[in-house]
Coordinates of C-alpha atoms and ligand atoms in Angstrom, one line a residue:
M1 CA 13.9 71.1 -23.5
H2 CA 10.5 70.2 -22.4
S3 CA 9.6 68.9 -25.8
L4 CA 12.8 67.0 -26.2
V5 CA 12.1 65.1 -23.0
C6 CA 8.6 64.5 -24.2
V7 CA 9.8 63.1 -27.6
F8 CA 12.2 60.8 -25.9
F9 CA 9.5 59.6 -23.6
T10 CA 7.1 58.8 -26.4
V11 CA 9.8 57.0 -28.4
V12 CA 10.2 54.7 -25.5
I13 CA 6.5 54.3 -25.1
T14 CA 6.1 53.6 -28.8
F15 CA 8.8 51.0 -28.7
L16 CA 7.2 49.1 -25.8
F17 CA 3.8 49.5 -27.4
F18 CA 4.7 47.7 -30.5
N19 CA 6.7 44.9 -29.0
G20 CA 4.9 41.9 -30.2
A21 CA 2.3 43.6 -32.3
T22 CA 0.7 41.4 -34.9
M23 CA -0.4 42.3 -38.4
V24 CA -3.8 41.2 -39.6
E25 CA -4.6 41.4 -43.3
S26 CA -8.1 42.6 -43.7
S27 CA -9.2 43.1 -47.3
N28 CA -7.3 46.1 -48.6
R29 CA -5.7 47.4 -45.5
S30 CA -3.6 46.0 -42.8
L31 CA -4.6 46.5 -39.2
V32 CA -1.9 46.6 -36.7
Y33 CA -3.2 45.2 -33.5
D34 CA -1.4 46.3 -30.4
Q35 CA -4.0 45.4 -27.9
K36 CA -3.4 44.7 -24.3
D37 CA -4.4 41.2 -23.4
V38 CA -7.3 41.4 -21.1
S39 CA -6.7 38.0 -19.5
P40 CA -3.1 37.1 -19.8
R41 CA -3.8 33.6 -18.6
R42 CA -6.0 33.0 -21.5
E43 CA -3.0 33.6 -23.8
L44 CA -1.5 30.4 -22.5
V45 CA -4.8 28.5 -22.8
G46 CA -4.5 26.8 -26.1
I47 CA -6.4 24.0 -27.7
K48 CA -5.7 21.6 -24.8
T49 CA -8.5 23.4 -22.9
S50 CA -12.1 23.3 -23.9
F51 CA -14.0 26.6 -23.8
K52 CA -17.2 27.0 -22.0
L53 CA -19.2 30.2 -21.5
P54 CA -18.5 31.7 -18.1
S55 CA -22.0 31.0 -16.8
P56 CA -24.4 28.1 -17.5
L57 CA -27.0 28.8 -20.1
P58 CA -30.4 29.9 -18.8
K59 CA -33.5 27.8 -19.3
W60 CA -35.1 29.2 -22.4
P61 CA -38.8 30.1 -22.1
P62 CA -40.9 27.5 -23.9
G63 CA -42.3 27.6 -27.4
G64 CA -41.3 26.5 -30.9
G65 CA -38.1 24.7 -31.8
F66 CA -35.6 27.2 -30.5
G67 CA -33.1 25.5 -28.1
G68 CA -34.7 22.1 -29.0
G69 CA -31.5 20.3 -29.9
T70 CA -32.5 19.2 -33.4
M71 CA -33.8 20.7 -36.6
D72 CA -35.6 19.1 -39.6
L73 CA -34.3 20.5 -42.9
G74 CA -36.8 18.5 -44.9
G75 CA -36.4 14.7 -44.5
L76 CA -33.0 15.3 -42.9
Q77 CA -32.9 15.9 -39.2
V78 CA -29.7 17.6 -37.9
S79 CA -28.2 17.9 -34.5
Q80 CA -25.2 19.9 -33.2
V81 CA -22.4 17.9 -31.6
S82 CA -19.7 19.8 -29.7
T83 CA -18.0 16.8 -28.0
L84 CA -14.9 16.4 -30.1
N85 CA -12.2 13.8 -30.1
K86 CA -8.7 14.7 -31.3
I87 CA -7.5 12.6 -34.3
W88 CA -4.4 14.3 -35.5
A89 CA -2.4 17.6 -35.1
A90 CA 0.2 19.6 -37.0
N91 CA 2.2 21.5 -34.4
D92 CA 3.5 24.2 -36.7
G93 CA 2.3 25.9 -40.0
G94 CA -0.8 27.9 -40.6
P95 CA -1.5 31.4 -39.3
G96 CA 1.1 32.5 -36.7
N97 CA 2.8 29.1 -37.2
V98 CA 0.8 27.7 -34.3
G99 CA -0.4 24.5 -36.1
A100 CA -3.9 23.0 -36.1
T101 CA -5.8 20.0 -34.8
F102 CA -8.4 17.8 -36.4
Y103 CA -11.3 16.3 -34.5
E104 CA -14.1 13.7 -35.0
P105 CA -17.5 14.4 -33.4
V106 CA -18.3 11.9 -30.6
S107 CA -21.2 11.2 -28.3
I108 CA -23.5 11.3 -31.3
P109 CA -27.2 11.1 -30.5
Q110 CA -28.9 7.7 -31.2
G111 CA -29.7 7.3 -34.9
F112 CA -27.6 10.1 -36.2
A113 CA -24.5 9.8 -38.5
I114 CA -21.3 11.8 -39.0
L115 CA -21.3 14.1 -42.0
G116 CA -17.8 15.5 -41.6
F117 CA -15.0 16.3 -39.1
Y118 CA -13.9 19.6 -37.4
S119 CA -10.6 21.5 -37.3
Q120 CA -9.2 24.6 -35.7
P121 CA -5.9 26.4 -35.0
N122 CA -4.0 25.4 -31.8
N123 CA -3.7 28.8 -30.2
M124 CA -7.4 29.0 -29.1
P125 CA -9.3 26.9 -26.6
L126 CA -11.2 24.0 -28.2
F127 CA -14.6 25.4 -29.2
G128 CA -16.5 24.2 -32.1
H129 CA -19.3 22.0 -33.3
V130 CA -20.3 20.0 -36.4
L131 CA -23.8 18.9 -37.4
V132 CA -24.7 15.2 -37.6
G133 CA -27.6 13.9 -39.6
K134 CA -30.5 11.5 -39.5
D135 CA -32.7 10.4 -42.4
V136 CA -36.3 10.9 -41.3
T137 CA -38.1 10.2 -44.6
D138 CA -38.8 6.5 -43.9
D139 CA -38.3 6.0 -47.6
P140 CA -35.6 3.3 -48.0
L141 CA -35.6 3.7 -51.8
N142 CA -34.9 7.4 -51.7
P143 CA -33.0 8.1 -48.4
T144 CA -31.7 11.6 -47.7
L145 CA -28.4 10.1 -46.5
K146 CA -26.2 7.4 -48.0
P147 CA -22.7 6.1 -47.3
P148 CA -20.0 7.0 -49.8
T149 CA -19.0 4.5 -52.5
D150 CA -15.3 4.9 -51.8
Y151 CA -12.8 7.4 -50.4
T152 CA -10.1 9.5 -52.2
L153 CA -7.0 10.4 -50.2
V154 CA -6.9 14.2 -50.5
W155 CA -3.6 14.7 -48.5
S156 CA -1.4 13.1 -46.1
S157 CA 1.5 14.4 -43.9
V158 CA 3.8 11.5 -44.7
S159 CA 6.3 13.2 -46.9
V160 CA 5.8 16.6 -45.3
N161 CA 8.5 18.1 -43.1
I162 CA 6.4 19.5 -40.2
K163 CA 6.2 19.0 -36.5
K164 CA 3.4 16.5 -36.2
D165 CA 1.7 14.0 -33.9
G166 CA 2.3 10.9 -36.1
D167 CA 0.9 11.1 -39.6
G168 CA -2.5 12.4 -40.6
Y169 CA -4.6 11.4 -43.7
I170 CA -7.5 13.5 -45.0
W171 CA -10.2 11.6 -47.0
Y172 CA -12.9 12.8 -49.3
P173 CA -16.0 10.6 -49.3
N174 CA -16.9 9.7 -52.9
P175 CA -20.6 10.3 -53.0
P176 CA -23.1 8.0 -54.8
D177 CA -24.9 9.4 -57.9
G178 CA -27.4 12.1 -56.8
Y179 CA -25.6 12.7 -53.4
M180 CA -22.9 15.1 -52.3
A181 CA -20.1 15.0 -49.7
V182 CA -20.5 17.7 -47.0
G183 CA -17.4 17.0 -45.0
Y184 CA -14.0 15.2 -44.8
I185 CA -12.8 12.4 -42.6
V186 CA -9.3 12.4 -41.0
T187 CA -7.4 9.2 -39.9
T188 CA -4.0 8.3 -38.7
S189 CA -3.5 5.4 -41.1
S190 CA -3.1 5.0 -44.8
E191 CA -5.9 2.5 -44.8
K192 CA -9.2 3.7 -46.2
P193 CA -11.8 4.3 -43.5
A194 CA -14.9 2.1 -43.4
L195 CA -17.7 3.3 -45.7
E196 CA -20.1 3.4 -42.8
R197 CA -17.9 6.0 -41.1
V198 CA -19.7 9.0 -42.8
R199 CA -22.8 9.9 -44.8
C200 CA -23.3 11.8 -48.0
V201 CA -26.4 14.0 -48.5
K202 CA -29.0 13.9 -51.2
F203 CA -28.3 16.6 -53.8
D204 CA -31.4 18.7 -53.3
L205 CA -30.5 19.1 -49.6
T206 CA -27.1 20.6 -50.5
D207 CA -25.8 24.0 -51.6
T208 CA -22.5 25.6 -52.5
L209 CA -19.9 26.1 -49.8
E210 CA -16.9 28.4 -49.8
S211 CA -13.7 28.7 -47.8
D212 CA -13.7 31.3 -45.0
V213 CA -10.9 31.8 -42.5
W214 CA -7.5 30.1 -42.9
I215 CA -6.9 27.4 -40.4
W216 CA -3.8 25.7 -41.6
G217 CA -1.5 25.0 -44.5
S218 CA 1.1 26.5 -46.8
S219 CA 4.2 28.0 -45.5
K220 CA 7.3 28.1 -47.7
S221 CA 9.5 26.7 -45.1
L222 CA 7.2 23.8 -44.4
N223 CA 6.8 22.4 -47.9
V224 CA 3.2 21.6 -47.6
N225 CA 2.8 22.2 -51.3
G226 CA -0.1 24.6 -51.6
F227 CA -2.3 22.5 -49.3
N228 CA -4.6 24.7 -47.2
V229 CA -7.4 24.1 -44.7
Y230 CA -10.1 26.8 -44.1
S231 CA -13.2 27.1 -42.0
S232 CA -16.3 27.1 -44.3
R233 CA -19.4 29.2 -45.0
P234 CA -22.2 29.0 -47.5
M235 CA -21.8 30.9 -50.7
N236 CA -25.4 32.2 -50.4
R237 CA -25.8 34.1 -47.1
G238 CA -28.3 36.5 -45.7
V239 CA -31.7 36.4 -44.0
E240 CA -33.4 34.8 -47.0
A241 CA -30.6 32.3 -47.8
M242 CA -31.4 28.6 -46.9
S243 CA -27.8 27.3 -47.1
A244 CA -26.7 25.7 -43.8
P245 CA -23.1 24.8 -43.1
I246 CA -22.3 21.8 -41.0
G247 CA -19.4 23.7 -39.3
G248 CA -16.6 21.6 -40.7
F249 CA -13.5 22.6 -42.7
V250 CA -12.7 22.7 -46.4
V251 CA -9.4 21.9 -48.0
E252 CA -7.8 23.4 -51.1
N253 CA -5.0 21.5 -52.7
G254 CA -2.8 23.7 -54.9
I255 CA -1.5 20.7 -56.9
G256 CA -3.7 19.7 -59.8
G257 CA -6.6 21.9 -58.6
N258 CA -9.4 20.6 -56.5
T259 CA -12.4 19.0 -58.1
L260 CA -13.3 17.1 -54.9
S261 CA -15.2 20.0 -53.4
I262 CA -17.7 19.6 -50.6
S263 CA -21.1 21.2 -50.1
C264 CA -23.1 22.6 -47.3
L265 CA -26.6 21.6 -46.4
K266 CA -29.8 23.4 -47.5
N267 CA -32.9 23.9 -45.4
L268 CA -35.8 22.7 -47.7
K269 CA -38.4 23.5 -45.1
G270 CA -38.3 27.2 -46.2
S271 CA -40.0 28.4 -43.0
L272 CA -37.5 29.6 -40.4
V273 CA -39.9 30.5 -37.7
N274 CA -39.7 27.0 -36.2
S275 CA -36.1 27.2 -35.2
M276 CA -36.0 30.9 -34.4
P277 CA -36.6 32.4 -30.9
N278 CA -40.1 33.8 -30.0
L279 CA -40.4 37.2 -28.2
D280 CA -40.0 35.7 -24.7
Q281 CA -36.9 33.8 -25.8
I282 CA -35.5 37.0 -27.4
K283 CA -36.0 38.7 -24.1
T284 CA -34.0 36.0 -22.3
L285 CA -31.3 36.1 -25.0
I286 CA -31.0 39.9 -24.5
Q287 CA -30.7 39.5 -20.7
T288 CA -28.1 36.8 -21.2
Y289 CA -25.8 38.2 -23.8
S290 CA -26.4 42.0 -24.2
P291 CA -22.8 43.4 -24.3
M292 CA -21.3 46.0 -22.0
V293 CA -19.9 48.8 -24.2
Y294 CA -16.9 50.7 -22.7
F295 CA -16.1 54.2 -24.0
H296 CA -12.6 55.8 -24.0
P297 CA -12.0 58.1 -20.9
N298 CA -11.5 61.0 -23.4
E299 CA -14.7 60.3 -25.4
R300 CA -16.8 63.4 -25.8
Y301 CA -19.3 62.1 -28.2
L302 CA -21.4 59.5 -26.4
P303 CA -24.6 57.7 -27.6
C304 CA -28.2 58.8 -26.9
S305 CA -31.6 57.4 -27.7
V306 CA -33.1 58.4 -31.0
D307 CA -36.1 59.8 -29.2
W308 CA -33.8 62.1 -27.1
L309 CA -32.3 63.4 -30.4
F310 CA -35.8 64.1 -31.7
Q311 CA -37.0 65.7 -28.5
N312 CA -34.0 68.0 -28.5
G313 CA -34.7 69.7 -31.7
A314 CA -33.4 67.6 -34.6
L315 CA -34.3 69.0 -38.0
V316 CA -35.1 67.4 -41.3
Y317 CA -34.0 69.3 -44.4
H318 CA -35.6 69.1 -47.8
K319 CA -33.5 69.7 -50.9
G320 CA -34.5 73.0 -52.6
D321 CA -36.0 74.3 -49.4
E322 CA -32.9 74.4 -47.3
S323 CA -33.9 77.6 -45.4
N324 CA -37.0 75.9 -44.0
P325 CA -36.0 72.8 -42.1
I326 CA -38.8 71.0 -40.2
L327 CA -38.6 70.0 -36.6
V328 CA -38.7 66.2 -36.3
D329 CA -41.7 64.9 -34.2
Q330 CA -40.7 63.5 -30.9
N331 CA -41.2 60.0 -32.2
G332 CA -39.9 60.6 -35.7
S333 CA -43.4 60.1 -37.3
N334 CA -43.0 63.0 -39.7
L335 CA -39.8 61.6 -41.3
P336 CA -40.2 60.6 -44.9
Q337 CA -40.9 56.9 -45.0
G338 CA -39.4 54.3 -47.5
G339 CA -37.8 55.4 -50.7
S340 CA -34.1 55.4 -51.0
N341 CA -31.1 57.5 -50.3
D342 CA -31.7 60.0 -53.2
G343 CA -30.3 63.1 -51.5
T344 CA -33.7 64.8 -51.2
Y345 CA -33.8 64.8 -47.4
W346 CA -31.3 64.8 -44.6
L347 CA -31.2 65.3 -40.8
D348 CA -29.2 67.8 -38.9
L349 CA -28.7 69.1 -35.3
P350 CA -30.4 72.3 -34.2
K351 CA -28.9 75.5 -35.6
D352 CA -28.5 77.1 -32.2
G353 CA -24.8 76.7 -31.3
S354 CA -25.2 75.9 -27.6
S355 CA -27.9 73.3 -28.1
K356 CA -25.9 71.8 -30.9
E357 CA -22.8 71.4 -28.7
R358 CA -24.8 69.9 -25.9
I359 CA -26.5 67.4 -28.2
K360 CA -23.2 66.4 -29.8
Q361 CA -22.2 64.9 -26.5
G362 CA -25.1 62.5 -26.4
N363 CA -27.0 61.3 -23.4
L364 CA -25.4 58.1 -22.1
Q365 CA -27.5 57.9 -19.0
N366 CA -30.7 57.3 -21.0
A367 CA -29.3 55.9 -24.2
S368 CA -31.1 53.0 -25.8
S369 CA -29.8 50.1 -27.8
Y370 CA -31.8 48.9 -30.8
F371 CA -32.1 45.2 -31.5
H372 CA -32.7 43.6 -34.8
I373 CA -33.3 39.8 -34.7
K374 CA -32.7 37.8 -37.9
P375 CA -32.2 34.2 -39.1
M376 CA -28.8 33.3 -40.5
Y377 CA -27.5 30.2 -42.4
G378 CA -30.8 28.6 -43.2
G379 CA -32.1 29.1 -39.6
L380 CA -29.2 27.4 -37.9
F381 CA -28.4 30.7 -36.1
T382 CA -30.0 33.8 -34.8
D383 CA -28.1 36.9 -35.5
I384 CA -28.8 39.6 -32.9
A385 CA -27.6 43.0 -34.3
I386 CA -27.4 45.7 -31.7
W387 CA -27.4 49.2 -33.1
L388 CA -26.2 52.3 -31.1
F389 CA -26.8 55.8 -32.1
Y390 CA -24.3 58.6 -31.5
P391 CA -25.3 62.2 -32.4
F392 CA -21.8 63.0 -33.5
N393 CA -18.6 61.3 -34.8
G394 CA -15.4 63.1 -33.7
A395 CA -12.3 63.8 -35.8
S396 CA -10.1 61.1 -37.1
R397 CA -6.7 60.8 -35.3
A398 CA -3.5 59.6 -36.8
K399 CA -0.2 58.3 -35.6
V400 CA 2.8 59.4 -37.7
E401 CA 6.0 57.9 -36.3
F402 CA 5.9 58.9 -32.7
I403 CA 3.3 61.7 -32.6
N404 CA -0.4 61.9 -32.4
I405 CA -2.2 64.0 -34.9
S406 CA -5.8 65.2 -34.7
L407 CA -7.0 65.6 -38.2
E408 CA -9.3 68.4 -37.2
K409 CA -12.4 68.4 -39.4
V410 CA -11.5 65.2 -41.1
G411 CA -13.8 62.4 -40.2
E412 CA -16.2 64.5 -38.2
H413 CA -19.9 64.1 -39.0
V414 CA -23.3 64.5 -37.5
S415 CA -24.9 61.1 -36.5
D416 CA -23.1 57.8 -36.3
W417 CA -24.8 54.4 -36.4
E418 CA -22.7 51.6 -35.1
H419 CA -23.4 48.0 -34.4
I420 CA -22.3 44.7 -32.8
T421 CA -23.8 41.4 -33.8
L422 CA -24.2 38.3 -31.7
R423 CA -24.4 34.9 -33.4
V424 CA -26.4 32.4 -31.4
S425 CA -27.0 28.7 -32.1
N426 CA -30.6 27.8 -32.5
F427 CA -29.9 24.3 -31.3
N428 CA -29.1 25.3 -27.7
G429 CA -29.0 29.1 -27.6
G430 CA -25.2 29.1 -27.1
L431 CA -23.2 32.1 -28.2
K432 CA -20.9 31.2 -31.1
S433 CA -19.3 34.5 -32.0
V434 CA -19.6 38.3 -32.0
F435 CA -19.1 40.7 -34.9
F436 CA -17.4 44.0 -34.2
A437 CA -18.2 46.6 -36.8
Q438 CA -15.2 48.8 -37.6
H439 CA -15.4 51.6 -40.2
S440 CA -17.5 49.9 -42.9
S441 CA -15.6 46.7 -42.2
G442 CA -15.2 44.5 -39.1
T443 CA -14.3 41.2 -37.6
W444 CA -16.0 38.1 -36.3
V445 CA -14.5 37.0 -33.0
S446 CA -15.1 33.5 -31.5
A447 CA -17.0 33.4 -28.2
S448 CA -14.0 31.4 -26.9
V449 CA -11.6 34.5 -26.9
L450 CA -13.9 37.3 -25.8
E451 CA -13.7 39.2 -22.5
Y452 CA -16.9 38.8 -20.4
A453 CA -18.2 41.5 -18.0
I454 CA -20.9 39.8 -15.9
G455 CA -22.1 36.3 -16.6
N456 CA -22.1 35.7 -20.3
K457 CA -22.2 39.4 -21.3
P458 CA -19.3 40.2 -23.7
V459 CA -17.3 43.3 -23.3
V460 CA -17.1 45.7 -26.3
Y461 CA -14.6 48.7 -26.5
S462 CA -15.8 51.7 -28.5
S463 CA -12.9 53.6 -30.2
L464 CA -12.3 57.2 -29.3
N465 CA -14.2 59.6 -31.6
G466 CA -14.9 57.1 -34.4
H467 CA -16.9 54.5 -32.3
A468 CA -15.6 51.4 -34.0
S469 CA -16.1 48.3 -31.9
Y470 CA -13.2 46.1 -30.7
P471 CA -12.9 43.1 -28.4
K472 CA -9.9 44.4 -26.6
P473 CA -8.5 47.7 -25.3
G474 CA -5.4 49.3 -26.8
L475 CA -4.3 50.8 -30.1
V476 CA -5.2 49.7 -33.6
L477 CA -3.6 51.4 -36.6
L478 CA -5.4 51.5 -39.9
G479 CA -3.4 51.7 -43.0
P480 CA -0.9 49.8 -45.1
H481 CA 2.3 51.0 -43.4
G482 CA 2.5 48.8 -40.3
V483 CA 3.5 50.2 -37.0
D484 CA 4.7 53.7 -37.9
I485 CA 1.9 55.5 -39.7
G486 CA -1.8 55.2 -39.8
L487 CA -5.2 56.3 -38.6
R488 CA -5.5 55.4 -35.0
D489 CA -8.4 53.7 -33.0
D490 CA -7.8 54.0 -29.3
M491 CA -9.8 51.8 -26.9
E492 CA -9.7 52.0 -23.1
K493 CA -12.0 51.1 -20.2
S494 CA -13.5 54.0 -18.3
D495 CA -16.5 54.7 -16.1
K496 CA -18.3 55.7 -19.2
V497 CA -20.0 52.4 -19.9
M498 CA -23.3 51.2 -21.4
D499 CA -25.1 48.0 -20.6
T500 CA -26.9 47.4 -23.9
G501 CA -29.5 45.3 -22.0
D502 CA -30.8 48.4 -20.2
R503 CA -33.3 50.2 -22.3
A504 CA -33.0 47.5 -24.9
T505 CA -35.6 47.9 -27.7
V506 CA -36.4 45.3 -30.2
V507 CA -37.0 47.3 -33.4
A508 CA -37.3 44.5 -35.9
A509 CA -37.7 40.8 -36.2
E510 CA -39.2 40.3 -39.7
Y511 CA -39.6 36.5 -39.3
L512 CA -42.2 37.1 -36.5
G513 CA -44.5 38.9 -38.9
S514 CA -46.2 42.0 -37.4
I515 CA -45.5 41.3 -33.7
V516 CA -42.7 43.7 -33.6
V517 CA -43.8 47.2 -34.6
E518 CA -40.9 49.1 -36.3
P519 CA -40.5 52.7 -35.2
P520 CA -41.0 55.3 -38.0
W521 CA -37.3 56.4 -37.9
L522 CA -36.3 52.8 -38.9
N523 CA -38.0 53.3 -42.2
Y524 CA -36.4 56.6 -42.9
F525 CA -33.9 55.8 -45.7
R526 CA -32.2 59.1 -46.2
K527 CA -29.1 60.5 -44.5
W528 CA -29.0 61.1 -40.8
G529 CA -26.6 64.0 -41.2
P530 CA -25.6 66.6 -43.8
K531 CA -22.8 66.2 -46.2
I532 CA -19.9 68.0 -44.8
Q533 CA -18.1 70.2 -47.2
Y534 CA -14.4 70.5 -46.6
D535 CA -11.2 70.2 -48.6
L536 CA -9.4 67.1 -47.5
D537 CA -6.1 68.3 -49.0
K538 CA -6.4 71.7 -47.4
E539 CA -7.0 70.1 -44.0
L540 CA -4.0 67.8 -44.4
N541 CA -1.8 70.6 -45.6
K542 CA -2.6 72.5 -42.4
V543 CA -1.3 69.5 -40.4
E544 CA 1.7 69.0 -42.6
K545 CA 2.8 72.6 -42.4
V546 CA 3.6 72.3 -38.7
M547 CA 5.7 69.1 -39.0
I548 CA 9.4 68.9 -38.9
W549 CA 10.9 67.6 -42.2
K550 CA 11.6 64.1 -41.1
L551 CA 8.0 63.6 -40.2
K552 CA 6.8 65.4 -43.4
K553 CA 8.2 62.5 -45.4
A554 CA 6.3 60.0 -43.2
F555 CA 3.2 62.1 -43.3
Y556 CA 3.4 62.2 -47.1
K557 CA 3.3 58.4 -47.1
F558 CA 0.3 58.5 -44.8
R559 CA -1.6 60.9 -47.0
K560 CA -1.2 58.7 -50.0
S561 CA -2.5 55.7 -48.2
V562 CA -5.2 57.0 -45.9
P563 CA -8.3 54.8 -46.2
R564 CA -10.9 57.2 -47.6
E565 CA -13.9 55.3 -46.2
V566 CA -12.7 56.3 -42.7
L567 CA -12.7 59.9 -43.6
G568 CA -16.5 59.8 -44.3
E569 CA -17.7 63.3 -45.1
D570 CA -21.2 62.2 -46.0
G571 CA -24.0 61.9 -43.5
P572 CA -24.5 58.2 -42.6
L573 CA -27.6 56.1 -43.4
G574 CA -29.8 54.4 -40.8
P575 CA -29.5 50.7 -39.9
K576 CA -32.1 49.4 -42.4
A577 CA -30.4 51.2 -45.3
K578 CA -27.2 49.2 -44.8
H579 CA -26.4 46.0 -46.6
E580 CA -25.9 44.0 -43.4
W581 CA -29.5 44.6 -42.4
S582 CA -30.6 41.7 -44.6
G583 CA -27.2 40.3 -45.5
D584 CA -24.5 38.5 -43.6
E585 CA -21.9 40.8 -42.0
M586 CA -19.2 41.8 -44.5
G587 CA -21.4 40.5 -47.4
Ligands
NAG601 C1 -10.6 46.9 -52.2 O1 -10.0 47.4 -53.4 C2 -10.8 47.2 -54.6 C3 -10.1 47.7 -55.8 O2 -9.0 48.4 -55.5 C4 -12.2 47.9 -54.4 O3 -13.0 47.7 -55.5 C5 -12.9 47.4 -53.1 O4 -14.0 48.1 -52.9 C6 -11.9 47.5 -51.9 N1 -12.5 46.8 -50.8 C7 -12.6 47.4 -49.6 C8 -13.2 46.6 -48.5 O5 -12.2 48.5 -49.4
NAG602 C1 -46.0 60.6 -32.6 O1 -46.1 62.0 -32.2 C2 -47.2 62.7 -32.7 C3 -47.1 64.1 -32.2 O2 -45.8 64.5 -32.1 C4 -48.5 62.0 -32.3 O3 -49.6 62.7 -33.0 C5 -48.5 60.6 -32.7 O4 -49.6 59.9 -32.3 C6 -47.3 59.8 -32.2 N1 -47.2 58.5 -32.8 C7 -46.9 57.5 -32.0 C8 -46.8 56.1 -32.7 O5 -46.6 57.5 -30.8
NAG603 C1 -33.2 60.0 -17.9 O1 -34.6 59.7 -17.9 C2 -35.2 59.9 -16.7 C3 -36.7 59.4 -16.8 O2 -37.3 59.8 -18.0 C4 -35.2 61.4 -16.3 O3 -35.8 61.6 -15.1 C5 -33.7 61.8 -16.3 O4 -33.6 63.2 -16.0 C6 -33.0 61.5 -17.6 N1 -31.6 61.8 -17.5 C7 -30.9 62.5 -18.3 C8 -29.5 62.7 -18.1 O5 -31.4 62.9 -19.4
NAG604 C1 -1.7 59.5 -28.2 O1 -3.0 59.3 -27.9 C2 -3.2 58.2 -27.0 C3 -4.7 58.0 -26.8 O2 -5.3 59.2 -26.4 C4 -2.5 58.4 -25.7 O3 -2.6 57.3 -24.9 C5 -1.0 58.6 -26.0 O4 -0.3 58.9 -24.8 C6 -0.8 59.8 -27.0 N1 0.6 59.9 -27.3 C7 1.2 61.1 -27.4 C8 2.6 61.1 -27.8 O5 0.6 62.1 -27.0

């Protein structure tokens, strides 16, 4: 009787829970988001409102070009314009059928010219920028910017059956020989825009651009004929890459292919130090934006500082000599340095059972956050990666129809390195977006839709047991089966919270040379935990055995689809051994 009531109750809960859930395709798996909206009012705030960070930006400490408003890419000076004037909107189509709006940059600083326009979906507050450019070579025979020779109409809404504000026309600037177009122009008339409306950029100051996130386009019912608009990013990304996007959109036209591709800019200066923050500026950035991380009320495996782990008896094992592990020095200075993850060394918790159980729970009160500061997109942005260390990762949990399943050993491992990355504009120090790492994948979220704790400090939710980061509380199901079956990430606010600005340690900022001393543990490239030996199928069989037949069928489906990377049985590597250390997030 008791269980019957319970089942009925959960069915109701489940039904309510998934009312209005949205599916998000993310590489090979679909995530079902069912997250409570933190600020219901914001849901209603669409593109008609402009987004501003909750608090004014601080005055950045002096030094260098960080926050200086302009940047010289090598004969081409660029500035960031975020005052945008609406040109045309489609009121349906695109992701969620919410439509998109196209903008021209206005209030352009004296002497600068437009390089391209901006576009974004209609369900978010207006928040964007595009770069404008100025030739500073003083070489009239060989300028870095030139007007186009003509325009090509890429697309117009005239014969398209959509809800629209009048008609929109998207134009590709035909570049002169030796120059490239880096953006499109949008008008509301079939007449070609004036040639002086936009500039093309000298070839050697450009690089290859690719489409990023879908903004608007094809939907079968809308008959937009394979025409799509995306945000853009450089093809070459990472701390060494000099490609610099203007922040505009790209279009792909299904009919007849697309040879009218646009480029991004390239920083020919090579040196990024000029635009990047110095140590004082980094300190102010940390004070301003360091996120508040909330843990689930049931979380048992909280973070700690790496020093605390070492001071509490962490051991380093050497292959072939497993019976003689060595106590790690309190500052990690006897860890093997450099090399690669060759399986010869690994860390583990103390053998003593009671110390082990205590250490697994972490030490939230004195936990540190480890900051890595790096240039991105040719020095246009500073990426601030914030790494948290957890001594233990708890078991994976699953939802099968209406029940919760703990997968026992599955997913458990010693040591868990997780991170969040802030992307900050070097023109003004404004926060652009935040990356939330989730099980070897993750999502970029615009600053305009984040929750903020105090001032401009974003809120991050750490998922129960697995410590994936999310911008909202609630339930996220991982797996291809929609709302019924999948691995579950549960996020909820509790009094377990960490201000990553307290005990913040900058562990690396390579562009500053030797100013930042890297701790020895950062250059330990082997595993931070042992490989856990268990038989996945045996563990899943145990779970399946206790299920009633109807659920068995659903569980079978789950078993076949469970994303293996989430079930990690291998000890994790440290921050510096991960690809995102020197690359862009998600490659
Ligand atoms: C997606 O699947 C392909 C092939 O099935 C695989 O090579 C790739 O690593 C997967 N990507 C992710 C992010 O899991
Ligand atoms: C690290 O600790 C060892 C002793 O445990 C000490 O000899 C060494 O000086 C320390 N190194 C640093 C950089 O603090
Ligand atoms: C945190 O660190 C302080 C100062 O080192 C110490 O007094 C305190 O006991 C520590 N708290 C915990 C829970 O470890
Ligand atoms: C499943 O777990 C979540 C998160 O701990 C909890 O909120 C929910 O009530 C659980 N559902 C059942 C049926 O136990």
